[in-house]
């Protein structure tokens, strides 16, 4: 490593001169400084710096998952970086109350000077969404042209360019599809699982029918309809065609094979080999949940500041943000896997050789 003869100076290393000379309130420029505009600028800048770190972590995780075969130790690296993203997200949530120390009237002192700028134009926020797996065409609750039209030409082409890359969702989907455990010679786990589910649902039907004396005809009809809906949901799990239809309608993100393998990981997470994959799926769910929580919290903050006024970026404000929180979930499929979980005692017995493949033992 090269020797730094003069030594490193704190302020130079961190480029503080540049960083601390980047807060220029618009209200000051017009000679009517609004005290809280500095806070507004700094909070946004701190967000952007953390966004940069999140993108840095995602890039390395994307690199790891781009390989056609991923060594187990690199999955561990990916998991630890995603866990870092989760910790950063907690900070992002905690910053909202700092912003909320500014009252709506203090905000009004400089709000009009910001038009048409808005967090809507945060390219790093958009990059995080795209890297996670949310593409412009799949956005619900916003018109594509309006969405892209808010960005400068440079930012727009950056977003459209990175959308061509595989996202984390795409790469995790491919990785899940490659997992080898569920189809072995002489054993197809899913045939076994389907039988267990069919028995479980038949049992439920018997219970409903044995309650005939206590159920009103309407309640009976309702319970049988619920049971049929559950049967249909399970059918989509085992039937490629039904699953693909749901995927086309935007109701599923993962392929059927990836969904089945993700479910296998959740069902047998106690097996040693599945520990890391389980942690990976958990990280993705945490990231999705934290992101969604931030969106809701930010929507509430916007309502608190603006009421029903429109945003500086021209959207309907709180209403738009609430819809965006509800509709832009990236890893929702993983949450919905819980629908297909069954009690441990009902799990199909795994063949001995598969059990061995899933375990390791340090004690020789
Ligand atoms: C007084 C504080 C804030 C208010 C009133 C506010 C309001 C809004 C509104 C109304 C929108 C919708 C777009 C528009 O019409 O402008 C929006 C979008 C957005 N804001 Fe804020 N915001 C505030 C603070 C922040 C902070 C601190 C951040 C952190 C970076 C942020 C990030 C974003 C992002 C990323 C979007 C786009 C969300 C999406 O399209 O899903 N905002 N904001």
mmCIF file of C-alpha atoms and ligand atoms in Angstrom:
data_model
loop_
_atom_site.group_PDB
_atom_site.id
_atom_site.type_symbol
_atom_site.label_atom_id
_atom_site.label_comp_id
_atom_site.label_asym_id
_atom_site.label_seq_id
_atom_site.Cartn_x
_atom_site.Cartn_y
_atom_site.Cartn_z
ATOM 1 C CA UNK A 1 0.000 0.000 0.000
ATOM 2 C CA UNK A 2 1.396 3.475 -0.863
ATOM 3 C CA UNK A 3 2.681 5.610 2.052
ATOM 4 C CA UNK A 4 0.930 8.927 2.608
ATOM 5 C CA UNK A 5 3.914 11.054 3.685
ATOM 6 C CA UNK A 6 1.915 14.139 4.697
ATOM 7 C CA UNK A 7 -0.786 12.164 6.459
ATOM 8 C CA UNK A 8 -4.467 12.442 5.844
ATOM 9 C CA UNK A 9 -6.368 15.477 7.087
ATOM 10 C CA UNK A 10 -9.910 14.831 8.390
ATOM 11 C CA UNK A 11 -11.634 17.663 6.520
ATOM 12 C CA UNK A 12 -9.861 16.897 3.243
ATOM 13 C CA UNK A 13 -10.544 13.179 3.411
ATOM 14 C CA UNK A 14 -14.273 13.769 3.920
ATOM 15 C CA UNK A 15 -14.302 16.722 1.486
ATOM 16 C CA UNK A 16 -16.134 18.727 4.095
ATOM 17 C CA UNK A 17 -15.563 22.006 2.348
ATOM 18 C CA UNK A 18 -17.659 20.765 -0.556
ATOM 19 C CA UNK A 19 -20.203 18.958 1.614
ATOM 20 C CA UNK A 20 -20.777 21.834 4.031
ATOM 21 C CA UNK A 21 -21.000 24.368 1.265
ATOM 22 C CA UNK A 22 -23.971 22.613 -0.288
ATOM 23 C CA UNK A 23 -26.799 24.162 1.768
ATOM 24 C CA UNK A 24 -28.215 27.247 0.068
ATOM 25 C CA UNK A 25 -31.764 28.108 1.145
ATOM 26 C CA UNK A 26 -33.790 29.665 -1.677
ATOM 27 C CA UNK A 27 -35.479 31.960 0.846
ATOM 28 C CA UNK A 28 -32.075 33.404 1.779
ATOM 29 C CA UNK A 29 -31.320 34.064 -1.898
ATOM 30 C CA UNK A 30 -34.398 36.305 -2.106
ATOM 31 C CA UNK A 31 -33.476 38.038 1.137
ATOM 32 C CA UNK A 32 -36.259 36.519 3.316
ATOM 33 C CA UNK A 33 -34.561 33.602 4.989
ATOM 34 C CA UNK A 34 -36.950 30.982 6.379
ATOM 35 C CA UNK A 35 -35.214 29.420 9.383
ATOM 36 C CA UNK A 36 -36.478 25.876 8.717
ATOM 37 C CA UNK A 37 -35.382 25.690 5.094
ATOM 38 C CA UNK A 38 -31.877 24.705 6.254
ATOM 39 C CA UNK A 39 -33.357 21.741 8.122
ATOM 40 C CA UNK A 40 -35.411 20.831 5.035
ATOM 41 C CA UNK A 41 -32.289 20.838 2.853
ATOM 42 C CA UNK A 42 -30.094 18.941 5.321
ATOM 43 C CA UNK A 43 -32.674 16.208 5.987
ATOM 44 C CA UNK A 44 -33.050 15.630 2.229
ATOM 45 C CA UNK A 45 -29.287 15.600 1.727
ATOM 46 C CA UNK A 46 -28.761 13.076 4.524
ATOM 47 C CA UNK A 47 -31.413 10.862 2.874
ATOM 48 C CA UNK A 48 -29.610 11.114 -0.453
ATOM 49 C CA UNK A 49 -26.283 10.146 1.128
ATOM 50 C CA UNK A 50 -27.854 7.061 2.712
ATOM 51 C CA UNK A 51 -29.550 6.270 -0.621
ATOM 52 C CA UNK A 52 -26.057 6.296 -2.123
ATOM 53 C CA UNK A 53 -24.898 3.740 0.446
ATOM 54 C CA UNK A 54 -27.974 1.555 -0.188
ATOM 55 C CA UNK A 55 -27.263 1.590 -3.937
ATOM 56 C CA UNK A 56 -23.636 0.680 -3.160
ATOM 57 C CA UNK A 57 -24.819 -2.347 -1.136
ATOM 58 C CA UNK A 58 -27.378 -3.371 -3.752
ATOM 59 C CA UNK A 59 -24.761 -3.168 -6.552
ATOM 60 C CA UNK A 60 -22.518 -5.628 -4.750
ATOM 61 C CA UNK A 61 -25.429 -7.972 -4.001
ATOM 62 C CA UNK A 62 -26.487 -7.774 -7.673
ATOM 63 C CA UNK A 63 -22.921 -8.651 -8.716
ATOM 64 C CA UNK A 64 -22.965 -11.687 -6.448
ATOM 65 C CA UNK A 65 -26.309 -12.887 -7.776
ATOM 66 C CA UNK A 66 -25.339 -12.314 -11.425
ATOM 67 C CA UNK A 67 -23.065 -15.376 -11.361
ATOM 68 C CA UNK A 68 -24.598 -18.535 -12.848
ATOM 69 C CA UNK A 69 -23.509 -20.452 -9.743
ATOM 70 C CA UNK A 70 -23.125 -18.684 -6.393
ATOM 71 C CA UNK A 71 -20.798 -20.091 -3.716
ATOM 72 C CA UNK A 72 -22.454 -20.363 -0.330
ATOM 73 C CA UNK A 73 -19.957 -17.975 1.345
ATOM 74 C CA UNK A 74 -20.985 -15.228 -1.092
ATOM 75 C CA UNK A 75 -24.643 -15.720 -0.201
ATOM 76 C CA UNK A 76 -23.513 -15.005 3.367
ATOM 77 C CA UNK A 77 -21.838 -11.780 2.175
ATOM 78 C CA UNK A 78 -25.009 -10.779 0.311
ATOM 79 C CA UNK A 79 -27.124 -11.435 3.407
ATOM 80 C CA UNK A 80 -24.859 -9.326 5.629
ATOM 81 C CA UNK A 81 -25.017 -6.435 3.136
ATOM 82 C CA UNK A 82 -28.794 -6.656 2.937
ATOM 83 C CA UNK A 83 -28.911 -6.672 6.728
ATOM 84 C CA UNK A 84 -26.947 -3.424 6.601
ATOM 85 C CA UNK A 85 -29.560 -1.960 4.249
ATOM 86 C CA UNK A 86 -32.232 -2.912 6.796
ATOM 87 C CA UNK A 87 -30.388 -1.031 9.557
ATOM 88 C CA UNK A 88 -30.032 2.021 7.303
ATOM 89 C CA UNK A 89 -33.757 1.879 6.581
ATOM 90 C CA UNK A 90 -34.421 2.173 10.335
ATOM 91 C CA UNK A 91 -32.441 5.417 10.312
ATOM 92 C CA UNK A 92 -34.434 6.637 7.327
ATOM 93 C CA UNK A 93 -37.656 6.073 9.226
ATOM 94 C CA UNK A 94 -36.294 7.838 12.306
ATOM 95 C CA UNK A 95 -35.484 10.950 10.310
ATOM 96 C CA UNK A 96 -39.129 11.691 9.541
ATOM 97 C CA UNK A 97 -39.889 12.940 13.084
ATOM 98 C CA UNK A 98 -36.923 15.324 12.738
ATOM 99 C CA UNK A 99 -38.518 16.733 9.583
ATOM 100 C CA UNK A 100 -41.835 16.954 11.415
ATOM 101 C CA UNK A 101 -40.372 19.346 13.985
ATOM 102 C CA UNK A 102 -41.010 21.866 11.184
ATOM 103 C CA UNK A 103 -44.618 23.039 11.398
ATOM 104 C CA UNK A 104 -46.859 23.297 8.299
ATOM 105 C CA UNK A 105 -46.788 27.091 8.570
ATOM 106 C CA UNK A 106 -42.986 27.142 8.748
ATOM 107 C CA UNK A 107 -43.009 24.998 5.584
ATOM 108 C CA UNK A 108 -45.332 27.482 3.873
ATOM 109 C CA UNK A 109 -42.665 30.176 4.318
ATOM 110 C CA UNK A 110 -40.600 28.637 1.527
ATOM 111 C CA UNK A 111 -42.740 25.897 -0.095
ATOM 112 C CA UNK A 112 -43.659 27.919 -3.201
ATOM 113 C CA UNK A 113 -39.997 28.578 -3.934
ATOM 114 C CA UNK A 114 -39.478 24.834 -4.483
ATOM 115 C CA UNK A 115 -41.990 24.319 -7.319
ATOM 116 C CA UNK A 116 -41.736 22.139 -9.418
ATOM 117 C CA UNK A 117 -38.939 20.325 -7.516
ATOM 118 C CA UNK A 118 -39.993 17.331 -5.432
ATOM 119 C CA UNK A 119 -38.726 14.086 -3.878
ATOM 120 C CA UNK A 120 -40.589 12.617 -6.844
ATOM 121 C CA UNK A 121 -37.445 13.524 -8.813
ATOM 122 C CA UNK A 122 -35.040 11.703 -6.496
ATOM 123 C CA UNK A 123 -33.144 9.638 -9.046
ATOM 124 C CA UNK A 124 -31.394 7.634 -6.354
ATOM 125 C CA UNK A 125 -34.748 6.697 -4.790
ATOM 126 C CA UNK A 126 -35.922 5.591 -8.251
ATOM 127 C CA UNK A 127 -32.684 3.665 -8.760
ATOM 128 C CA UNK A 128 -33.253 1.778 -5.492
ATOM 129 C CA UNK A 129 -36.772 0.892 -6.641
ATOM 130 C CA UNK A 130 -35.499 -0.272 -10.042
ATOM 131 C CA UNK A 131 -32.617 -2.277 -8.548
ATOM 132 C CA UNK A 132 -35.075 -3.971 -6.213
ATOM 133 C CA UNK A 133 -37.323 -4.902 -9.138
ATOM 134 C CA UNK A 134 -39.930 -2.168 -9.663
ATOM 135 C CA UNK A 135 -39.926 -1.135 -13.326
ATOM 136 C CA UNK A 136 -41.610 1.998 -14.673
ATOM 137 C CA UNK A 137 -44.089 -0.055 -16.724
ATOM 138 C CA UNK A 138 -45.158 -2.032 -13.661
ATOM 139 C CA UNK A 139 -45.855 1.005 -11.514
ATOM 140 C CA UNK A 140 -49.449 1.226 -10.466
ATOM 141 C CA UNK A 141 -51.122 4.480 -9.447
ATOM 142 C CA UNK A 142 -49.071 6.714 -11.747
ATOM 143 C CA UNK A 143 -49.115 7.444 -15.466
ATOM 144 C CA UNK A 144 -45.828 6.444 -17.171
ATOM 145 C CA UNK A 145 -45.498 9.675 -19.164
ATOM 146 C CA UNK A 146 -46.236 11.830 -16.134
ATOM 147 C CA UNK A 147 -43.774 9.801 -14.098
ATOM 148 C CA UNK A 148 -40.909 10.066 -16.590
ATOM 149 C CA UNK A 149 -41.866 13.616 -17.586
ATOM 150 C CA UNK A 150 -40.906 14.909 -14.127
ATOM 151 C CA UNK A 151 -37.269 13.909 -14.695
ATOM 152 C CA UNK A 152 -34.533 15.762 -16.596
ATOM 153 C CA UNK A 153 -33.431 14.084 -19.874
ATOM 154 C CA UNK A 154 -30.219 12.901 -18.210
ATOM 155 C CA UNK A 155 -32.008 11.343 -15.216
ATOM 156 C CA UNK A 156 -34.723 9.831 -17.405
ATOM 157 C CA UNK A 157 -32.210 8.088 -19.662
ATOM 158 C CA UNK A 158 -30.300 6.848 -16.599
ATOM 159 C CA UNK A 159 -33.448 5.238 -15.185
ATOM 160 C CA UNK A 160 -34.477 3.747 -18.549
ATOM 161 C CA UNK A 161 -30.925 2.436 -19.032
ATOM 162 C CA UNK A 162 -30.676 0.685 -15.652
ATOM 163 C CA UNK A 163 -34.114 -0.851 -16.173
ATOM 164 C CA UNK A 164 -32.504 -3.013 -18.844
ATOM 165 C CA UNK A 165 -30.322 -4.693 -16.197
ATOM 166 C CA UNK A 166 -31.517 -7.664 -14.187
ATOM 167 C CA UNK A 167 -32.987 -6.489 -10.891
ATOM 168 C CA UNK A 168 -32.532 -8.234 -7.553
ATOM 169 C CA UNK A 169 -35.996 -9.707 -8.017
ATOM 170 C CA UNK A 170 -34.998 -11.173 -11.416
ATOM 171 C CA UNK A 171 -31.742 -12.601 -10.072
ATOM 172 C CA UNK A 172 -33.242 -14.054 -6.897
ATOM 173 C CA UNK A 173 -35.959 -15.599 -9.059
ATOM 174 C CA UNK A 174 -33.304 -17.303 -11.220
ATOM 175 C CA UNK A 175 -31.374 -18.451 -8.155
ATOM 176 C CA UNK A 176 -34.523 -19.903 -6.577
ATOM 177 C CA UNK A 177 -35.334 -21.702 -9.822
ATOM 178 C CA UNK A 178 -31.917 -23.361 -9.758
ATOM 179 C CA UNK A 179 -32.251 -24.809 -6.230
ATOM 180 C CA UNK A 180 -32.001 -28.567 -6.657
ATOM 181 C CA UNK A 181 -33.750 -30.061 -3.644
ATOM 182 C CA UNK A 182 -37.371 -30.625 -4.510
ATOM 183 C CA UNK A 183 -37.037 -32.874 -7.535
ATOM 184 C CA UNK A 184 -34.927 -35.946 -6.964
ATOM 185 C CA UNK A 185 -34.920 -39.274 -8.716
ATOM 186 C CA UNK A 186 -37.856 -41.332 -7.345
ATOM 187 C CA UNK A 187 -39.108 -38.387 -5.281
ATOM 188 C CA UNK A 188 -41.089 -35.358 -6.254
ATOM 189 C CA UNK A 189 -41.670 -33.309 -3.116
ATOM 190 C CA UNK A 190 -44.563 -31.389 -4.641
ATOM 191 C CA UNK A 191 -46.584 -34.537 -5.442
ATOM 192 C CA UNK A 192 -46.301 -35.368 -1.747
ATOM 193 C CA UNK A 193 -47.158 -31.839 -0.653
ATOM 194 C CA UNK A 194 -50.180 -31.699 -2.943
ATOM 195 C CA UNK A 195 -51.514 -34.883 -1.341
ATOM 196 C CA UNK A 196 -51.070 -33.427 2.159
ATOM 197 C CA UNK A 197 -52.897 -30.251 1.132
ATOM 198 C CA UNK A 198 -55.725 -32.204 -0.545
ATOM 199 C CA UNK A 199 -56.183 -34.244 2.667
ATOM 200 C CA UNK A 200 -56.099 -31.086 4.778
ATOM 201 C CA UNK A 201 -58.787 -29.385 2.661
ATOM 202 C CA UNK A 202 -60.940 -32.561 2.597
ATOM 203 C CA UNK A 203 -60.683 -32.635 6.384
ATOM 204 C CA UNK A 204 -61.828 -28.995 6.509
ATOM 205 C CA UNK A 205 -64.785 -29.846 4.251
ATOM 206 C CA UNK A 206 -65.799 -32.680 6.567
ATOM 207 C CA UNK A 207 -65.640 -30.334 9.551
ATOM 208 C CA UNK A 208 -67.898 -27.826 7.772
ATOM 209 C CA UNK A 209 -70.388 -30.549 6.842
ATOM 210 C CA UNK A 210 -70.372 -31.976 10.358
ATOM 211 C CA UNK A 211 -71.447 -28.545 11.626
ATOM 212 C CA UNK A 212 -74.594 -28.552 9.489
ATOM 213 C CA UNK A 213 -76.846 -28.480 12.540
ATOM 214 C CA UNK A 214 -75.255 -25.315 13.907
ATOM 215 C CA UNK A 215 -74.718 -23.413 10.640
ATOM 216 C CA UNK A 216 -77.370 -21.359 8.902
ATOM 217 C CA UNK A 217 -77.662 -22.128 5.136
ATOM 218 C CA UNK A 218 -76.003 -18.754 4.400
ATOM 219 C CA UNK A 219 -73.085 -19.412 6.760
ATOM 220 C CA UNK A 220 -72.676 -22.894 5.251
ATOM 221 C CA UNK A 221 -72.622 -21.446 1.742
ATOM 222 C CA UNK A 222 -70.027 -18.852 2.853
ATOM 223 C CA UNK A 223 -67.735 -21.426 4.445
ATOM 224 C CA UNK A 224 -67.892 -23.743 1.415
ATOM 225 C CA UNK A 225 -67.170 -20.790 -0.892
ATOM 226 C CA UNK A 226 -64.135 -19.901 1.248
ATOM 227 C CA UNK A 227 -62.923 -23.458 1.042
ATOM 228 C CA UNK A 228 -63.270 -23.419 -2.740
ATOM 229 C CA UNK A 229 -61.303 -20.167 -2.922
ATOM 230 C CA UNK A 230 -58.521 -21.763 -0.829
ATOM 231 C CA UNK A 231 -58.550 -24.778 -3.195
ATOM 232 C CA UNK A 232 -58.187 -22.412 -6.164
ATOM 233 C CA UNK A 233 -55.280 -20.578 -4.484
ATOM 234 C CA UNK A 234 -53.482 -23.875 -3.917
ATOM 235 C CA UNK A 235 -54.230 -24.920 -7.496
ATOM 236 C CA UNK A 236 -52.330 -21.836 -8.683
ATOM 237 C CA UNK A 237 -49.372 -23.037 -6.647
ATOM 238 C CA UNK A 238 -49.227 -26.454 -8.272
ATOM 239 C CA UNK A 239 -50.485 -25.569 -11.736
ATOM 240 C CA UNK A 240 -48.016 -23.767 -13.987
ATOM 241 C CA UNK A 241 -50.729 -22.398 -16.276
ATOM 242 C CA UNK A 242 -52.791 -20.845 -13.450
ATOM 243 C CA UNK A 243 -49.639 -19.369 -11.966
ATOM 244 C CA UNK A 244 -48.508 -17.893 -15.288
ATOM 245 C CA UNK A 245 -51.929 -16.296 -15.764
ATOM 246 C CA UNK A 246 -51.654 -14.603 -12.360
ATOM 247 C CA UNK A 247 -48.139 -13.459 -13.253
ATOM 248 C CA UNK A 248 -49.382 -11.939 -16.493
ATOM 249 C CA UNK A 249 -52.078 -10.065 -14.565
ATOM 250 C CA UNK A 250 -49.337 -8.645 -12.316
ATOM 251 C CA UNK A 251 -50.608 -10.632 -9.309
ATOM 252 C CA UNK A 252 -47.410 -12.658 -8.958
ATOM 253 C CA UNK A 253 -43.762 -11.601 -9.348
ATOM 254 C CA UNK A 254 -41.915 -14.893 -9.024
ATOM 255 C CA UNK A 255 -42.129 -17.788 -11.486
ATOM 256 C CA UNK A 256 -43.979 -20.915 -10.360
ATOM 257 C CA UNK A 257 -40.774 -22.900 -9.898
ATOM 258 C CA UNK A 258 -39.145 -20.097 -7.903
ATOM 259 C CA UNK A 259 -42.293 -19.800 -5.758
ATOM 260 C CA UNK A 260 -42.270 -23.519 -4.987
ATOM 261 C CA UNK A 261 -38.602 -23.485 -4.053
ATOM 262 C CA UNK A 262 -39.042 -20.392 -1.879
ATOM 263 C CA UNK A 263 -41.889 -22.212 -0.125
ATOM 264 C CA UNK A 264 -39.659 -25.245 0.394
ATOM 265 C CA UNK A 265 -37.069 -22.987 2.055
ATOM 266 C CA UNK A 266 -39.701 -21.605 4.431
ATOM 267 C CA UNK A 267 -41.083 -25.061 5.224
ATOM 268 C CA UNK A 268 -37.713 -26.673 5.943
ATOM 269 C CA UNK A 269 -35.813 -23.611 7.181
ATOM 270 C CA UNK A 270 -34.623 -25.563 10.237
ATOM 271 C CA UNK A 271 -32.429 -27.734 8.000
ATOM 272 C CA UNK A 272 -28.816 -26.512 8.111
ATOM 273 C CA UNK A 273 -28.364 -25.915 4.359
ATOM 274 C CA UNK A 274 -31.516 -23.824 4.176
ATOM 275 C CA UNK A 275 -30.565 -21.407 6.950
ATOM 276 C CA UNK A 276 -28.828 -18.871 4.689
ATOM 277 C CA UNK A 277 -31.462 -19.000 1.934
ATOM 278 C CA UNK A 278 -34.065 -18.488 4.655
ATOM 279 C CA UNK A 279 -32.208 -15.436 5.983
ATOM 280 C CA UNK A 280 -31.964 -14.073 2.462
ATOM 281 C CA UNK A 281 -35.720 -14.327 1.907
ATOM 282 C CA UNK A 282 -36.308 -12.771 5.325
ATOM 283 C CA UNK A 283 -34.016 -9.854 4.421
ATOM 284 C CA UNK A 284 -35.954 -9.204 1.222
ATOM 285 C CA UNK A 285 -39.216 -9.194 3.146
ATOM 286 C CA UNK A 286 -37.778 -6.839 5.767
ATOM 287 C CA UNK A 287 -36.538 -4.473 3.069
ATOM 288 C CA UNK A 288 -39.941 -4.499 1.351
ATOM 289 C CA UNK A 289 -41.720 -3.956 4.668
ATOM 290 C CA UNK A 290 -39.412 -1.107 5.732
ATOM 291 C CA UNK A 291 -39.703 0.548 2.362
ATOM 292 C CA UNK A 292 -43.496 0.310 2.480
ATOM 293 C CA UNK A 293 -43.570 1.581 6.065
ATOM 294 C CA UNK A 294 -41.433 4.558 5.016
ATOM 295 C CA UNK A 295 -43.802 5.278 2.134
ATOM 296 C CA UNK A 296 -46.823 5.268 4.469
ATOM 297 C CA UNK A 297 -45.056 7.385 7.081
ATOM 298 C CA UNK A 298 -43.912 9.853 4.421
ATOM 299 C CA UNK A 299 -47.490 9.995 3.061
ATOM 300 C CA UNK A 300 -48.764 10.852 6.554
ATOM 301 C CA UNK A 301 -46.079 13.496 6.935
ATOM 302 C CA UNK A 302 -47.091 15.014 3.593
ATOM 303 C CA UNK A 303 -50.729 15.082 4.765
ATOM 304 C CA UNK A 304 -49.703 16.728 8.023
ATOM 305 C CA UNK A 305 -47.769 19.418 6.128
ATOM 306 C CA UNK A 306 -50.108 19.925 3.186
ATOM 307 C CA UNK A 307 -53.573 18.615 4.125
ATOM 308 C CA UNK A 308 -55.217 18.023 0.779
ATOM 309 C CA UNK A 309 -53.026 20.490 -1.145
ATOM 310 C CA UNK A 310 -51.170 19.131 -4.172
ATOM 311 C CA UNK A 311 -47.446 18.356 -3.976
ATOM 312 C CA UNK A 312 -44.743 20.676 -5.301
ATOM 313 C CA UNK A 313 -44.133 18.019 -7.971
ATOM 314 C CA UNK A 314 -47.750 18.380 -9.145
ATOM 315 C CA UNK A 315 -49.204 15.070 -7.878
ATOM 316 C CA UNK A 316 -52.382 14.850 -5.803
ATOM 317 C CA UNK A 317 -50.078 14.815 -2.747
ATOM 318 C CA UNK A 318 -51.120 12.585 0.169
ATOM 319 C CA UNK A 319 -53.555 10.583 -1.967
ATOM 320 C CA UNK A 320 -50.894 9.756 -4.579
ATOM 321 C CA UNK A 321 -48.357 8.789 -1.900
ATOM 322 C CA UNK A 322 -50.849 6.515 -0.128
ATOM 323 C CA UNK A 323 -51.662 4.731 -3.391
ATOM 324 C CA UNK A 324 -47.947 4.388 -4.203
ATOM 325 C CA UNK A 325 -47.384 2.761 -0.790
ATOM 326 C CA UNK A 326 -50.231 0.314 -1.338
ATOM 327 C CA UNK A 327 -49.383 -0.629 -4.886
ATOM 328 C CA UNK A 328 -45.630 -0.753 -5.269
ATOM 329 C CA UNK A 329 -44.629 -3.811 -3.281
ATOM 330 C CA UNK A 330 -41.711 -5.678 -4.869
ATOM 331 C CA UNK A 331 -41.346 -8.820 -2.771
ATOM 332 C CA UNK A 332 -45.007 -9.296 -1.879
ATOM 333 C CA UNK A 333 -44.986 -12.864 -3.254
ATOM 334 C CA UNK A 334 -42.699 -13.833 -0.409
ATOM 335 C CA UNK A 335 -45.180 -12.545 2.161
ATOM 336 C CA UNK A 336 -47.997 -14.416 0.464
ATOM 337 C CA UNK A 337 -46.112 -17.700 0.756
ATOM 338 C CA UNK A 338 -47.502 -17.885 4.291
ATOM 339 C CA UNK A 339 -50.834 -18.820 2.693
ATOM 340 C CA UNK A 340 -49.265 -22.139 1.702
ATOM 341 C CA UNK A 341 -47.564 -23.007 4.983
ATOM 342 C CA UNK A 342 -48.748 -25.978 6.987
ATOM 343 C CA UNK A 343 -48.038 -27.156 10.536
ATOM 344 C CA UNK A 344 -44.657 -28.887 11.049
ATOM 345 C CA UNK A 345 -46.379 -32.100 12.147
ATOM 346 C CA UNK A 346 -48.122 -32.354 8.737
ATOM 347 C CA UNK A 347 -44.975 -31.861 6.659
ATOM 348 C CA UNK A 348 -44.173 -34.744 4.280
ATOM 349 C CA UNK A 349 -41.326 -36.932 5.503
ATOM 350 C CA UNK A 350 -38.237 -36.298 3.378
ATOM 351 C CA UNK A 351 -36.307 -39.286 1.970
ATOM 352 C CA UNK A 352 -33.092 -40.111 3.875
ATOM 353 C CA UNK A 353 -30.691 -39.024 1.089
ATOM 354 C CA UNK A 354 -32.434 -35.646 0.746
ATOM 355 C CA UNK A 355 -32.365 -35.164 4.535
ATOM 356 C CA UNK A 356 -28.625 -35.840 4.393
ATOM 357 C CA UNK A 357 -28.136 -33.342 1.546
ATOM 358 C CA UNK A 358 -29.842 -30.679 3.645
ATOM 359 C CA UNK A 359 -27.723 -31.163 6.744
ATOM 360 C CA UNK A 360 -24.120 -30.822 7.818
ATOM 361 C CA UNK A 361 -22.393 -31.877 10.968
ATOM 362 C CA UNK A 362 -19.203 -30.352 12.352
ATOM 363 C CA UNK A 363 -18.717 -33.123 14.879
ATOM 364 C CA UNK A 364 -17.573 -35.671 12.291
HETATM 365 C C1 LIG B 1 -42.039 18.764 4.392
HETATM 366 C C2 LIG B 1 -41.640 17.583 4.040
HETATM 367 C C3 LIG B 1 -42.137 16.836 2.850
HETATM 368 C C4 LIG B 1 -43.315 16.961 2.177
HETATM 369 C C5 LIG B 1 -44.478 17.890 2.460
HETATM 370 C C6 LIG B 1 -43.279 16.031 1.073
HETATM 371 C C7 LIG B 1 -44.286 15.876 0.147
HETATM 372 C C8 LIG B 1 -44.233 15.040 -0.933
HETATM 373 C C9 LIG B 1 -45.261 14.907 -1.938
HETATM 374 C C10 LIG B 1 -46.592 15.654 -1.921
HETATM 375 C C11 LIG B 1 -44.850 14.030 -2.843
HETATM 376 C C12 LIG B 1 -45.593 13.569 -4.092
HETATM 377 C C13 LIG B 1 -44.999 14.155 -5.326
HETATM 378 C C14 LIG B 1 -45.315 15.619 -5.451
HETATM 379 O O1 LIG B 1 -46.382 15.966 -5.954
HETATM 380 O O2 LIG B 1 -44.461 16.444 -5.037
HETATM 381 C C15 LIG B 1 -43.555 13.571 -2.430
HETATM 382 C C16 LIG B 1 -42.816 12.609 -3.085
HETATM 383 C C17 LIG B 1 -41.648 12.111 -2.628
HETATM 384 N N1 LIG B 1 -40.924 12.573 -1.543
HETATM 385 FE FE1 LIG B 1 -41.511 13.913 -0.193
HETATM 386 N N2 LIG B 1 -42.114 15.335 1.123
HETATM 387 C C18 LIG B 1 -41.387 15.798 2.181
HETATM 388 C C19 LIG B 1 -40.129 15.362 2.594
HETATM 389 C C20 LIG B 1 -39.423 14.363 1.970
HETATM 390 C C21 LIG B 1 -38.158 13.875 2.431
HETATM 391 C C22 LIG B 1 -37.387 14.337 3.661
HETATM 392 C C23 LIG B 1 -37.777 12.934 1.539
HETATM 393 C C24 LIG B 1 -36.499 12.166 1.583
HETATM 394 C C25 LIG B 1 -35.765 11.950 0.530
HETATM 395 C C26 LIG B 1 -38.806 12.803 0.547
HETATM 396 C C27 LIG B 1 -38.793 11.943 -0.533
HETATM 397 C C28 LIG B 1 -39.789 11.804 -1.446
HETATM 398 C C29 LIG B 1 -39.793 10.803 -2.479
HETATM 399 C C30 LIG B 1 -38.733 9.749 -2.726
HETATM 400 C C31 LIG B 1 -40.957 10.987 -3.218
HETATM 401 C C32 LIG B 1 -41.448 10.123 -4.367
HETATM 402 C C33 LIG B 1 -42.363 9.044 -3.800
HETATM 403 C C34 LIG B 1 -43.056 8.176 -4.849
HETATM 404 O O3 LIG B 1 -43.239 8.615 -5.998
HETATM 405 O O4 LIG B 1 -43.460 7.066 -4.500
HETATM 406 N N3 LIG B 1 -39.809 13.688 0.841
HETATM 407 N N4 LIG B 1 -43.198 14.199 -1.268
#
